[in-house]
Amino acid sequence: MAAWNNDVLSGFETHPLEGHRYNGIFAPHAGVYAELNGEETELVADTEADVSATDPVSITGTVSQSMTDLLYERLIAFDSEGTPRPQLATDWEQLDETTWRFELRSGVQFHDEAAGELTAEDVRTTLERHENTARDADVSDWYAGMEIIDDHEIEIILQEPYSPFEAAISNVCIVPENAVDPIDGGDAPIDLSETPVGTGPYRYEEHQEDDRWRMTRFDDHWYTGEEYDTDVPATPPIETITLEVITEGSSRHNALETGDIDLSVAVPSASVTEFEAHDSVAVGRRTSSFREFVLFPLATKPFNNRKVRQGITSLIDRDRIIDDVYNTVGEAAVTPIAPMLEPYASPEFRARIEDEYLL
Amino acid sequence: MSLGRYVLKRVVITVPVAVGVTAITFSMLHLAPGDPVDVIVGFGDADAETRQEIRTAYNLQLPLWEQYLRWLGDAIVLEFGESPITGRDVGASIAARLPYTLALGMSAWLLAIAIGIPAGIIAAVNQGEPADEVSRFAALAGIATPNFWLGLLLLLVFSVHLGWFRVVPPDAPLLSLEMVWFMLLPTITLGTASAAVIMRLLRASMLRELNKEYVRTARAKGLSERTVIWKHVLRNAVLPVVTVAGLQLAFLVDGAVVVEQVFAWPGLGRLLVGAVFERDFPVIQAGVLLIAVTIVLANLLVDLCYAYLDPRIRY
């Protein structure tokens, strides 16, 4: 749940997908951008934990994912309605069941001159350096190989037909070809675990561990204001983004209230009602894909018994958790698919699960 | 034995203590469930070969004693390796936070002494009178108040309602005026309980001394009450306080986790707590070593103060 100071920040909106909390600052593909009122050029926001990894293939948490989200770009990115939109790919099509062709955007610069301009080789390296990393499955579930037709045209070959391919490729952050290998190390010029280098509208500026993380506008970003049919300006109005690490929920609340920060992307749900009564604070309430869940170790007794799982599932008082823990902010779910992913959430499937597990 | 030799001896004793403490944590960490390799591969199903590669890269495949000896050999030259979780240099991570931890810990400690000692004297001298009762109540409240709650309350009153302080640290160097001003609330939060402990201890210790015969003698020979209290009673009464204040120093420097959370202070406590959750062994080890060393040093300081305060103590 995000909340921000209306007197300072305008135009911000929350993105429904986890891992894109700062997306509302500047995201031409989604048609959103935020502005600071007055002369200020620096946006101060919060993060409830410090970034723990900056190389996309080592990132396993939504905090690190979000904090680097404006630095990296993908071939395809989803807008707030869940529609895939071009980002580093200008166009793409499915040639047959297991082949997808992508046209890469030309003239895309990486943040570091040593990385040069985006080419097909960068995409290949990006996909292949996932192997054996924490993010291995993001790619190994479907990737069989890649044909390079020319510098800006590629074909990705899948192992077998894979229906969520567009969603999967939108998780892959494109990094330079000459980045240090996450497993073998070596002395390639760009070490993403030290300095994240992507193609995004903001570039990494400085990091003081457990204290603050700062990004500045990348002046050579490819976006000219013409690529999408939106009113997002060519240059992000906000010059500098500073994220303060504030681990304590009530401190985030207080920091927003006193104006130490302009935007909180993680306000405690208990603060929402108070902020909603506040004139100068806006609260971005949106059903997100975020959910709480319990995983049963199916191979272990007694969880291998379906009746045990049914019993536990029935005992979880969802409505009470929403009322007491989330201060009525939220919706009860029975399947892992959030209501916003409507096309995937078939009512029959939901009814069947409800029938089976909620006795 | 001269003081110089005594100090040397005590410093040398630090070594086996540090070795012992780190050996124990090292084995406890490896007994606790949880494998750093799982964290690195994101609990994914990496193949056995990769897991082995990762183990070799961080020397996790060696027998425990050998891992420990290797770590120790590096630690002696202040080389703490790289965190397998974040890929950052452990020594640098700790060095970045140490100034913040020391600054907050030391200022809280000075505050505790600056309040605890005068308050303890006043309470003892005015035993049973209103000043004593007030300080007793304040001390009880100080000890009983959980410091996160005190911190939140101070923030609510002085930052949110009065607007005198920032809620999160300013973007300024540690020793700048802005930062020192900001540190006031965390210092009070952290130092209050220690001030209360020191105050109560000094009061009790002074009362014990005040009933002794040398005090009657001193008064009988016409010394002013001021001289009696400051030169005779306090000097004798302060020894137990020195012991506790020394340990409080170590406690304040090492134990500020909660206050760090509330005031978004980039100190060591949060680093260590995070490291424990992520099984970040090198960070935990280096942190534990640091804590062991501060406690040993604090004790050394205490012993040296003894010699100064009580001329009968010789080493």
XYZ file of C-alpha atoms in Angstrom:
674
model
C 0.000 0.000 0.000
C 1.490 3.316 -1.019
C 0.747 6.762 0.360
C 2.237 10.066 -0.641
C 2.187 13.724 0.164
C -0.250 15.442 -2.192
C 1.308 18.830 -1.609
C 4.619 17.618 -2.951
C 3.984 14.804 -5.389
C 1.399 14.624 -8.111
C 0.574 12.093 -10.771
C 1.868 9.107 -8.859
C -0.091 5.921 -9.082
C 0.574 2.452 -7.804
C 1.316 -0.445 -10.071
C -0.674 -3.596 -9.344
C 2.217 -6.016 -9.761
C 4.631 -6.618 -6.897
C 8.186 -5.604 -7.644
C 7.180 -2.400 -9.408
C 6.505 -0.133 -6.463
C 8.294 2.885 -7.886
C 6.915 2.324 -11.377
C 4.561 5.290 -10.952
C 7.507 7.712 -10.895
C 8.188 7.267 -14.584
C 6.888 4.496 -16.815
C 6.171 5.595 -20.378
C 4.982 2.115 -21.360
C 2.275 2.304 -18.714
C 1.475 5.923 -19.478
C 2.320 7.113 -15.970
C 4.729 9.657 -14.566
C 4.905 11.740 -11.430
C 5.919 15.323 -10.834
C 7.122 17.280 -7.868
C 5.284 20.492 -7.190
C 7.410 23.585 -6.929
C 11.139 23.862 -7.394
C 12.151 20.581 -5.795
C 13.933 18.109 -8.079
C 14.542 15.291 -5.614
C 11.898 12.789 -4.592
C 12.464 11.159 -1.219
C 10.671 7.851 -0.758
C 11.089 4.899 1.558
C 11.900 1.230 1.399
C 11.255 -1.148 4.269
C 14.551 -2.951 3.777
C 17.826 -2.320 2.058
C 18.577 -3.678 -1.374
C 20.233 -7.056 -0.907
C 21.271 -7.772 -4.472
C 21.558 -5.579 -7.562
C 22.372 -8.130 -10.245
C 18.957 -9.164 -11.654
C 19.875 -12.859 -11.572
C 20.682 -12.652 -7.851
C 17.581 -10.712 -6.858
C 15.128 -12.884 -4.966
C 13.047 -10.371 -3.043
C 10.447 -7.825 -4.074
C 12.313 -5.069 -2.226
C 15.483 -5.406 -4.302
C 13.346 -5.969 -7.378
C 11.478 -2.726 -6.815
C 14.536 -0.702 -5.906
C 16.244 -1.622 -9.171
C 13.054 -1.530 -11.263
C 13.707 1.931 -12.723
C 17.294 0.993 -13.630
C 16.552 -2.050 -15.748
C 14.228 -2.627 -18.646
C 12.752 -5.698 -20.265
C 11.831 -6.630 -23.821
C 8.173 -6.392 -22.882
C 6.655 -4.674 -19.866
C 3.132 -4.790 -18.517
C 1.111 -1.666 -17.980
C -1.262 -1.151 -15.064
C -4.081 -2.964 -16.847
C -1.966 -6.057 -17.346
C -1.480 -5.498 -21.091
C 1.973 -6.328 -22.495
C 3.568 -3.229 -24.029
C 6.812 -2.773 -25.975
C 9.827 -1.692 -23.974
C 13.226 -2.759 -25.355
C 11.454 -4.705 -28.077
C 9.515 -2.520 -30.479
C 7.557 -5.365 -31.926
C 7.164 -9.103 -31.440
C 5.180 -11.951 -32.841
C 4.787 -15.639 -32.353
C 5.976 -17.411 -35.514
C 4.968 -20.895 -34.485
C 4.219 -22.769 -31.292
C 7.780 -22.539 -30.029
C 9.305 -19.552 -31.833
C 8.932 -15.897 -30.966
C 10.506 -13.152 -33.045
C 11.468 -9.829 -31.472
C 12.511 -6.549 -33.065
C 14.867 -4.777 -30.714
C 14.739 -1.033 -30.278
C 17.740 0.646 -31.846
C 19.788 3.420 -30.300
C 19.294 2.151 -26.755
C 22.221 3.141 -24.523
C 23.304 1.384 -21.352
C 24.169 3.520 -18.339
C 27.835 2.616 -18.631
C 29.761 3.545 -21.758
C 31.698 0.298 -21.490
C 28.463 -1.507 -22.328
C 27.713 0.479 -25.478
C 24.434 0.174 -27.322
C 21.869 -2.588 -26.888
C 22.251 -5.415 -29.403
C 21.016 -8.963 -29.800
C 24.112 -10.289 -28.026
C 23.121 -8.470 -24.849
C 19.780 -10.249 -24.909
C 21.394 -13.628 -25.448
C 23.874 -13.127 -22.617
C 21.103 -11.922 -20.354
C 19.029 -15.056 -20.962
C 21.939 -17.457 -20.672
C 23.543 -16.007 -17.553
C 20.420 -17.073 -15.609
C 21.664 -20.637 -15.574
C 22.240 -21.981 -12.057
C 21.485 -18.676 -10.396
C 18.675 -17.922 -7.981
C 16.585 -16.864 -10.970
C 17.390 -19.921 -13.057
C 13.778 -21.082 -13.308
C 12.679 -17.719 -14.764
C 14.355 -18.758 -17.978
C 15.110 -22.483 -17.825
C 11.389 -23.311 -17.703
C 11.047 -22.412 -21.376
C 14.334 -21.335 -22.975
C 15.792 -23.639 -25.607
C 17.952 -21.232 -27.571
C 18.124 -18.023 -29.516
C 18.702 -17.214 -33.191
C 20.321 -13.892 -33.927
C 19.096 -12.642 -37.275
C 20.868 -9.320 -37.028
C 21.854 -6.871 -34.287
C 18.258 -5.879 -33.738
C 16.265 -8.927 -34.681
C 16.141 -12.175 -32.763
C 14.128 -15.349 -32.497
C 13.711 -17.039 -29.167
C 13.146 -20.766 -29.340
C 11.096 -22.421 -26.600
C 11.460 -25.987 -25.361
C 7.749 -26.555 -25.831
C 4.670 -24.397 -26.202
C 4.571 -22.077 -23.190
C 1.462 -19.980 -22.796
C 2.677 -17.458 -20.191
C 5.754 -16.656 -22.304
C 5.062 -12.930 -22.566
C 4.695 -12.701 -18.814
C 7.882 -14.722 -18.354
C 9.981 -12.596 -20.686
C 8.719 -9.468 -18.941
C 10.529 -10.723 -15.816
C 13.883 -10.765 -17.553
C 15.859 -7.550 -17.050
C 18.220 -6.951 -19.955
C 21.839 -6.383 -18.909
C 25.021 -5.738 -20.898
C 26.848 -8.568 -22.599
C 30.114 -7.690 -20.843
C 28.740 -8.091 -17.317
C 30.565 -10.268 -14.803
C 29.272 -13.842 -14.794
C 27.218 -14.421 -11.631
C 28.629 -17.912 -11.063
C 32.180 -17.935 -12.417
C 33.069 -14.323 -11.620
C 35.948 -13.247 -13.806
C 37.025 -9.748 -14.689
C 34.445 -8.489 -17.162
C 34.247 -4.683 -17.095
C 30.769 -4.428 -15.571
C 30.056 -5.904 -12.155
C 26.318 -5.660 -11.631
C 26.587 -6.731 -8.003
C 28.614 -3.563 -7.365
C 27.055 -1.132 -9.819
C 23.788 -2.008 -11.526
C 23.905 -1.077 -15.218
C 20.733 -1.225 -17.260
C 18.968 0.877 -19.865
C 16.237 2.354 -17.669
C 15.216 6.005 -17.282
C 17.198 6.263 -14.047
C 20.757 5.268 -13.299
C 22.395 4.156 -10.094
C 23.989 7.018 -8.188
C 24.985 5.924 -4.687
C 24.261 3.421 -1.975
C 24.899 3.804 1.727
C 24.142 0.436 3.211
C 21.047 0.300 5.416
C 20.701 4.030 5.018
C 19.887 5.280 1.536
C 19.821 4.335 -2.112
C 19.941 7.047 -4.732
C 19.189 7.089 -8.457
C 19.459 9.956 -10.915
C 17.820 10.594 -14.235
C 19.618 8.948 -17.168
C 19.935 11.653 -19.801
C 20.610 9.286 -22.698
C 17.487 7.197 -22.209
C 15.920 6.181 -25.529
C 12.427 7.486 -24.863
C 11.619 10.599 -26.901
C 7.979 11.046 -25.983
C 6.830 9.637 -29.331
C 7.014 5.899 -28.762
C 3.678 5.465 -27.054
C 0.393 7.172 -27.501
C 0.539 8.899 -24.124
C 1.309 12.298 -22.644
C 4.378 11.083 -20.742
C 7.114 13.686 -21.371
C 10.433 12.685 -22.948
C 12.416 13.508 -19.792
C 11.318 12.356 -16.358
C 10.352 15.489 -14.383
C 11.952 14.073 -11.239
C 15.729 14.337 -11.371
C 16.819 12.401 -8.325
C 15.140 9.599 -6.408
C 16.363 8.918 -2.908
C 15.071 5.876 -1.062
C 15.495 5.937 2.698
C 15.747 2.559 4.399
C 13.161 2.670 7.203
C 12.554 -0.767 8.642
C 9.979 0.199 11.256
C 6.407 0.646 9.997
C 5.397 3.376 12.411
C 8.558 5.309 11.552
C 7.570 5.206 7.881
C 4.173 6.562 8.864
C 5.747 9.353 10.921
C 8.311 10.192 8.259
C 5.534 10.682 5.720
C 3.469 12.712 8.129
C 6.329 15.064 8.974
C 7.446 15.401 5.369
C 10.826 13.718 5.796
C 9.737 11.517 2.932
C 7.309 12.384 0.128
C 6.213 8.885 -0.741
C 5.904 5.706 1.273
C 5.533 2.516 -0.717
C 4.990 0.396 2.370
C 2.679 2.116 4.814
C 1.388 -0.205 7.518
C -2.232 -1.092 6.822
C -3.139 0.337 10.228
C -2.137 3.785 8.936
C -4.365 3.688 5.903
C -7.543 4.825 7.613
C -5.727 7.672 9.298
C -4.106 8.829 6.080
C -7.360 8.615 4.196
C -8.790 11.195 6.562
C -5.779 13.426 5.939
C -6.111 16.105 3.238
C -2.523 16.270 2.164
C -1.901 12.549 1.998
C -3.086 10.409 -0.883
C -3.397 6.684 -0.492
C -2.992 4.405 -3.479
C -5.461 1.671 -2.735
C -5.524 -0.939 -5.402
C -6.055 -4.641 -5.266
C -2.591 -5.910 -5.853
C -1.300 -9.312 -6.712
C 0.325 -9.475 -3.294
C -0.995 -12.292 -1.144
C -0.264 -14.242 1.985
C -0.156 -17.973 1.659
C 0.781 -21.184 3.376
C 2.712 -23.864 1.560
C 2.215 -27.435 2.659
C 5.233 -29.725 2.415
C 3.358 -32.369 0.475
C 5.976 -35.075 0.955
C 5.959 -34.787 4.738
C 3.564 -36.376 7.177
C 0.896 -35.350 8.118
C 0.614 -32.923 5.201
C 0.583 -35.689 2.649
C -2.917 -36.418 3.868
C -5.438 -34.391 1.937
C -7.823 -34.322 4.878
C -5.188 -32.583 7.004
C -4.691 -29.933 4.355
C -8.431 -29.479 3.984
C -8.742 -29.164 7.727
C -6.038 -26.535 8.068
C -7.344 -24.613 5.075
C -10.827 -24.508 6.574
C -9.507 -23.358 9.915
C -7.864 -20.252 8.497
C -10.295 -17.452 9.235
C -9.602 -15.278 6.212
C -12.119 -12.582 7.011
C -10.811 -12.161 10.490
C -7.223 -11.870 9.278
C -8.311 -9.132 6.901
C -10.217 -7.335 9.663
C -7.663 -7.656 12.444
C -4.289 -7.854 10.756
C -4.886 -5.792 7.645
C -7.412 -3.377 9.106
C -10.041 -4.414 6.545
C -7.652 -3.586 3.703
C -7.703 -6.597 1.427
C -9.779 -9.324 -0.078
C -10.143 -12.966 0.876
C -8.578 -15.324 -1.624
C -8.900 -19.057 -2.034
C -6.694 -19.576 -5.065
C -3.200 -18.200 -5.635
C -4.458 -16.107 -8.534
C -5.241 -12.512 -7.599
C -8.580 -11.102 -8.722
C -6.804 -8.558 -10.956
C -5.526 -11.373 -13.165
C -9.082 -11.890 -14.247
C -8.345 -13.735 -17.489
C -6.577 -16.436 -15.506
C -9.043 -16.602 -12.639
C -11.839 -18.778 -13.840
C -14.870 -18.637 -11.561
C -15.451 -22.380 -11.993
C -11.914 -23.118 -10.832
C -12.359 -20.909 -7.812
C -15.677 -22.528 -6.997
C -14.152 -25.975 -7.287
C -11.275 -25.121 -4.929
C -13.674 -23.515 -2.485
C -15.837 -26.571 -2.573
C -12.920 -28.901 -2.047
C -10.964 -27.066 0.619
C -13.367 -24.823 2.489
C -15.543 -27.340 4.228
C 53.532 -5.405 38.374
C 53.488 -2.100 36.566
C 50.374 -0.721 34.969
C 51.919 -1.076 31.524
C 52.518 -4.776 31.977
C 49.043 -5.227 33.403
C 47.443 -3.613 30.359
C 49.565 -5.755 28.095
C 48.541 -8.883 29.949
C 44.869 -7.965 29.702
C 45.135 -7.222 26.025
C 46.760 -10.589 25.482
C 43.912 -12.288 27.356
C 41.530 -10.763 24.787
C 42.877 -13.195 22.231
C 41.752 -16.491 23.827
C 38.405 -14.897 24.734
C 37.803 -13.792 21.161
C 38.904 -17.175 19.832
C 36.625 -18.982 22.282
C 33.590 -16.837 21.537
C 33.988 -17.055 17.788
C 34.641 -20.818 17.912
C 31.396 -21.284 19.817
C 29.344 -19.119 17.449
C 30.957 -20.770 14.489
C 29.873 -24.208 15.615
C 26.433 -23.043 16.750
C 25.775 -21.404 13.402
C 26.638 -24.568 11.577
C 24.483 -26.653 13.895
C 21.458 -24.450 13.282
C 19.291 -25.605 10.397
C 19.577 -23.653 7.161
C 22.115 -23.840 4.390
C 23.645 -20.713 2.835
C 23.780 -22.513 -0.498
C 19.981 -22.657 -0.458
C 19.870 -18.912 0.017
C 22.307 -18.299 -2.832
C 20.390 -20.438 -5.304
C 17.116 -18.994 -4.031
C 15.894 -22.349 -2.706
C 15.712 -23.397 -6.315
C 16.639 -26.794 -7.610
C 20.168 -26.060 -8.758
C 22.029 -29.173 -9.867
C 24.457 -30.905 -7.536
C 27.443 -29.683 -9.514
C 26.561 -26.020 -9.051
C 25.906 -26.520 -5.371
C 29.333 -28.085 -5.126
C 30.874 -25.145 -6.995
C 29.278 -22.696 -4.610
C 30.451 -24.744 -1.649
C 33.983 -24.717 -2.967
C 33.890 -20.998 -3.689
C 33.053 -20.250 -0.054
C 35.027 -23.165 1.425
C 31.818 -24.692 2.765
C 32.894 -28.212 1.792
C 35.825 -28.310 4.223
C 35.545 -29.872 7.689
C 34.198 -27.416 10.233
C 37.483 -27.032 12.141
C 39.357 -26.243 8.976
C 36.752 -23.693 7.918
C 37.131 -22.091 11.309
C 40.937 -22.001 11.222
C 40.875 -20.476 7.763
C 38.417 -17.863 8.893
C 40.530 -17.138 11.958
C 43.686 -16.780 9.894
C 41.979 -14.186 7.721
C 40.288 -12.432 10.627
C 43.652 -11.795 12.288
C 44.602 -9.575 9.398
C 41.069 -8.072 9.420
C 40.130 -9.904 6.250
C 36.533 -11.054 6.661
C 35.827 -12.202 3.145
C 32.786 -11.604 1.021
C 29.200 -12.205 2.017
C 27.816 -15.109 -0.005
C 24.393 -13.494 0.233
C 25.013 -9.942 -0.937
C 28.412 -10.364 -2.577
C 29.709 -7.386 -0.582
C 32.943 -7.202 1.352
C 32.132 -7.979 4.977
C 34.873 -5.778 6.421
C 33.614 -2.830 4.386
C 29.983 -3.464 5.389
C 30.932 -3.414 9.037
C 33.279 -0.473 8.700
C 30.489 1.549 7.075
C 28.229 1.048 10.098
C 30.747 1.140 12.890
C 30.997 4.944 13.145
C 27.199 5.193 13.444
C 27.051 2.506 16.089
C 29.897 4.006 18.082
C 28.519 7.529 17.859
C 25.074 6.539 19.103
C 26.376 4.095 21.727
C 28.909 6.516 23.157
C 26.531 9.440 23.295
C 23.870 7.311 24.988
C 26.469 6.166 27.475
C 27.640 9.689 28.233
C 24.025 10.743 28.703
C 23.444 7.818 31.052
C 26.405 8.875 33.167
C 25.597 12.566 33.022
C 22.117 11.878 34.362
C 22.701 8.759 36.440
C 25.552 9.987 38.643
C 24.214 13.382 39.771
C 20.735 11.921 40.195
C 22.120 9.062 42.265
C 24.011 11.449 44.548
C 21.023 13.710 45.026
C 18.781 10.754 45.809
C 21.233 9.344 48.352
C 21.881 12.636 50.096
C 18.193 13.389 50.308
C 17.166 9.903 51.290
C 13.450 9.611 51.994
C 12.739 13.160 50.936
C 10.678 14.202 47.901
C 13.764 14.420 45.621
C 14.537 10.791 46.409
C 10.947 9.701 45.796
C 10.792 11.532 42.488
C 14.044 10.018 41.307
C 12.943 6.574 42.452
C 9.796 6.898 40.394
C 11.713 8.246 37.396
C 14.224 5.405 37.618
C 11.513 2.766 37.817
C 9.766 4.298 34.858
C 13.064 4.504 32.975
C 13.893 0.857 33.560
C 10.376 -0.385 32.927
C 9.836 1.493 29.660
C 10.712 -0.628 26.642
C 13.009 1.542 24.576
C 11.192 1.055 21.273
C 8.072 2.455 22.897
C 9.934 5.393 24.371
C 11.480 6.040 20.959
C 8.126 5.980 19.201
C 6.621 8.254 21.810
C 9.465 10.761 21.563
C 9.107 10.734 17.785
C 5.382 11.266 18.041
C 5.691 14.221 20.391
C 8.861 15.957 19.234
C 8.934 15.106 15.554
C 5.358 14.623 14.454
C 3.550 17.091 16.708
C 6.201 19.679 17.465
C 8.275 19.211 14.338
C 11.598 19.804 16.103
C 13.362 16.740 14.788
C 13.424 14.687 11.636
C 12.041 11.148 11.777
C 14.804 9.688 9.628
C 18.460 10.714 9.688
C 19.333 13.707 7.504
C 21.546 13.238 4.457
C 24.553 14.755 6.208
C 27.926 13.621 7.550
C 27.921 11.925 10.917
C 29.562 14.775 12.787
C 27.560 17.583 11.242
C 25.323 19.771 13.346
C 22.190 18.422 11.658
C 23.153 14.858 12.466
C 24.085 15.605 16.052
C 20.735 17.308 16.515
C 18.958 14.318 15.014
C 20.851 11.976 17.345
C 19.366 13.607 20.409
C 16.156 11.536 20.441
C 17.808 8.161 19.771
C 20.403 9.009 22.409
C 17.723 9.701 24.995
C 15.854 6.562 23.973
C 18.895 4.374 24.267
C 20.430 6.009 27.334
C 17.418 6.322 29.638
C 17.347 2.798 30.985
C 21.090 2.820 31.605
C 20.849 6.164 33.377
C 18.206 4.678 35.648
C 20.329 1.630 36.444
C 23.390 3.731 37.232
C 21.367 6.095 39.372
C 19.785 3.381 41.505
C 23.069 1.589 41.944
C 24.945 4.699 42.986
C 22.208 5.648 45.424
C 22.341 2.257 47.133
C 26.098 2.234 47.206
C 26.271 5.778 48.634
C 23.760 4.977 51.339
C 25.896 2.065 52.434
C 28.944 4.307 52.670
C 27.108 7.176 54.375
C 26.453 4.967 57.405
C 30.106 4.089 57.882
C 32.221 5.444 60.676
C 34.728 7.313 58.544
C 31.926 9.547 57.412
C 31.057 10.388 61.009
C 34.751 11.076 61.656
C 35.005 13.284 58.634
C 31.975 15.270 59.707
C 33.247 15.382 63.311
C 36.510 16.949 62.290
C 34.530 19.746 60.700
C 34.735 18.982 56.968
C 32.036 20.584 54.922
C 29.218 18.286 53.849
C 30.256 18.924 50.277
C 33.781 17.635 50.875
C 32.450 14.656 52.785
C 30.176 13.640 49.937
C 32.417 14.366 46.990
C 35.850 13.467 48.336
C 35.073 10.620 50.674
C 31.722 8.990 50.094
C 31.489 9.258 46.330
C 34.948 7.931 45.715
C 34.236 4.853 47.792
C 30.726 4.395 46.497
C 31.479 4.685 42.840
C 33.370 1.398 42.359
C 30.342 -0.847 41.727
C 28.945 1.855 39.451
C 32.129 1.801 37.406
C 31.725 -1.941 36.878
C 28.161 -1.598 35.701
C 28.815 1.532 33.635
C 31.602 -0.307 31.837
C 29.311 -3.170 30.941
C 26.608 -0.700 29.955
C 29.057 0.811 27.503
C 29.450 -2.536 25.785
C 25.699 -3.107 25.956
C 24.868 0.294 24.456
C 27.323 -0.071 21.636
C 26.247 -3.603 20.792
C 22.606 -3.647 21.740
C 20.914 -0.862 19.847
C 18.995 -3.031 17.375
C 15.549 -1.835 18.351
C 16.482 1.821 18.526
C 18.147 1.498 15.132
C 14.876 0.207 13.714
C 12.772 2.994 15.141
C 15.115 5.805 14.096
C 16.237 4.264 10.782
C 19.797 4.417 12.105
C 22.266 2.577 9.872
C 24.103 0.785 12.683
C 25.521 -2.662 13.237
C 22.540 -4.153 15.039
C 20.306 -4.222 11.991
C 23.118 -5.647 9.901
C 23.586 -8.499 12.363
C 19.921 -9.307 12.779
C 19.504 -9.388 9.014
C 22.577 -11.590 8.703
C 21.217 -14.095 11.205
C 17.985 -14.448 9.251
C 19.817 -14.932 5.983
C 22.456 -17.318 7.397
C 25.082 -14.855 6.265
C 27.876 -16.604 8.183
C 30.809 -14.270 7.448
C 28.837 -11.214 8.581
C 27.634 -12.908 11.777
C 31.134 -14.117 12.581
C 32.740 -10.733 12.091
C 29.981 -9.063 14.110
C 30.300 -11.503 16.988
C 34.051 -11.012 17.043
C 33.546 -7.283 17.232
C 31.093 -7.612 20.111
C 33.440 -9.936 21.993
C 36.279 -7.475 21.581
C 34.205 -4.501 22.768
C 33.102 -6.364 25.875
C 36.638 -7.387 26.723
C 37.846 -3.836 26.148
C 35.057 -2.377 28.269
C 36.072 -4.689 31.097
C 39.677 -3.639 30.712
C 38.665 0.003 30.976
C 36.723 -0.789 34.126
C 39.724 -2.432 35.720
C 41.957 0.470 34.853
C 39.465 2.895 36.397
C 39.557 0.826 39.591
C 43.267 1.401 39.965
C 42.764 5.085 39.563
C 39.826 5.364 41.953
C 41.085 3.054 44.682
C 44.800 3.444 45.367
C 44.771 0.176 47.300
C 44.199 -1.735 44.081
C 47.513 -2.478 42.456
C 48.246 -4.827 39.639
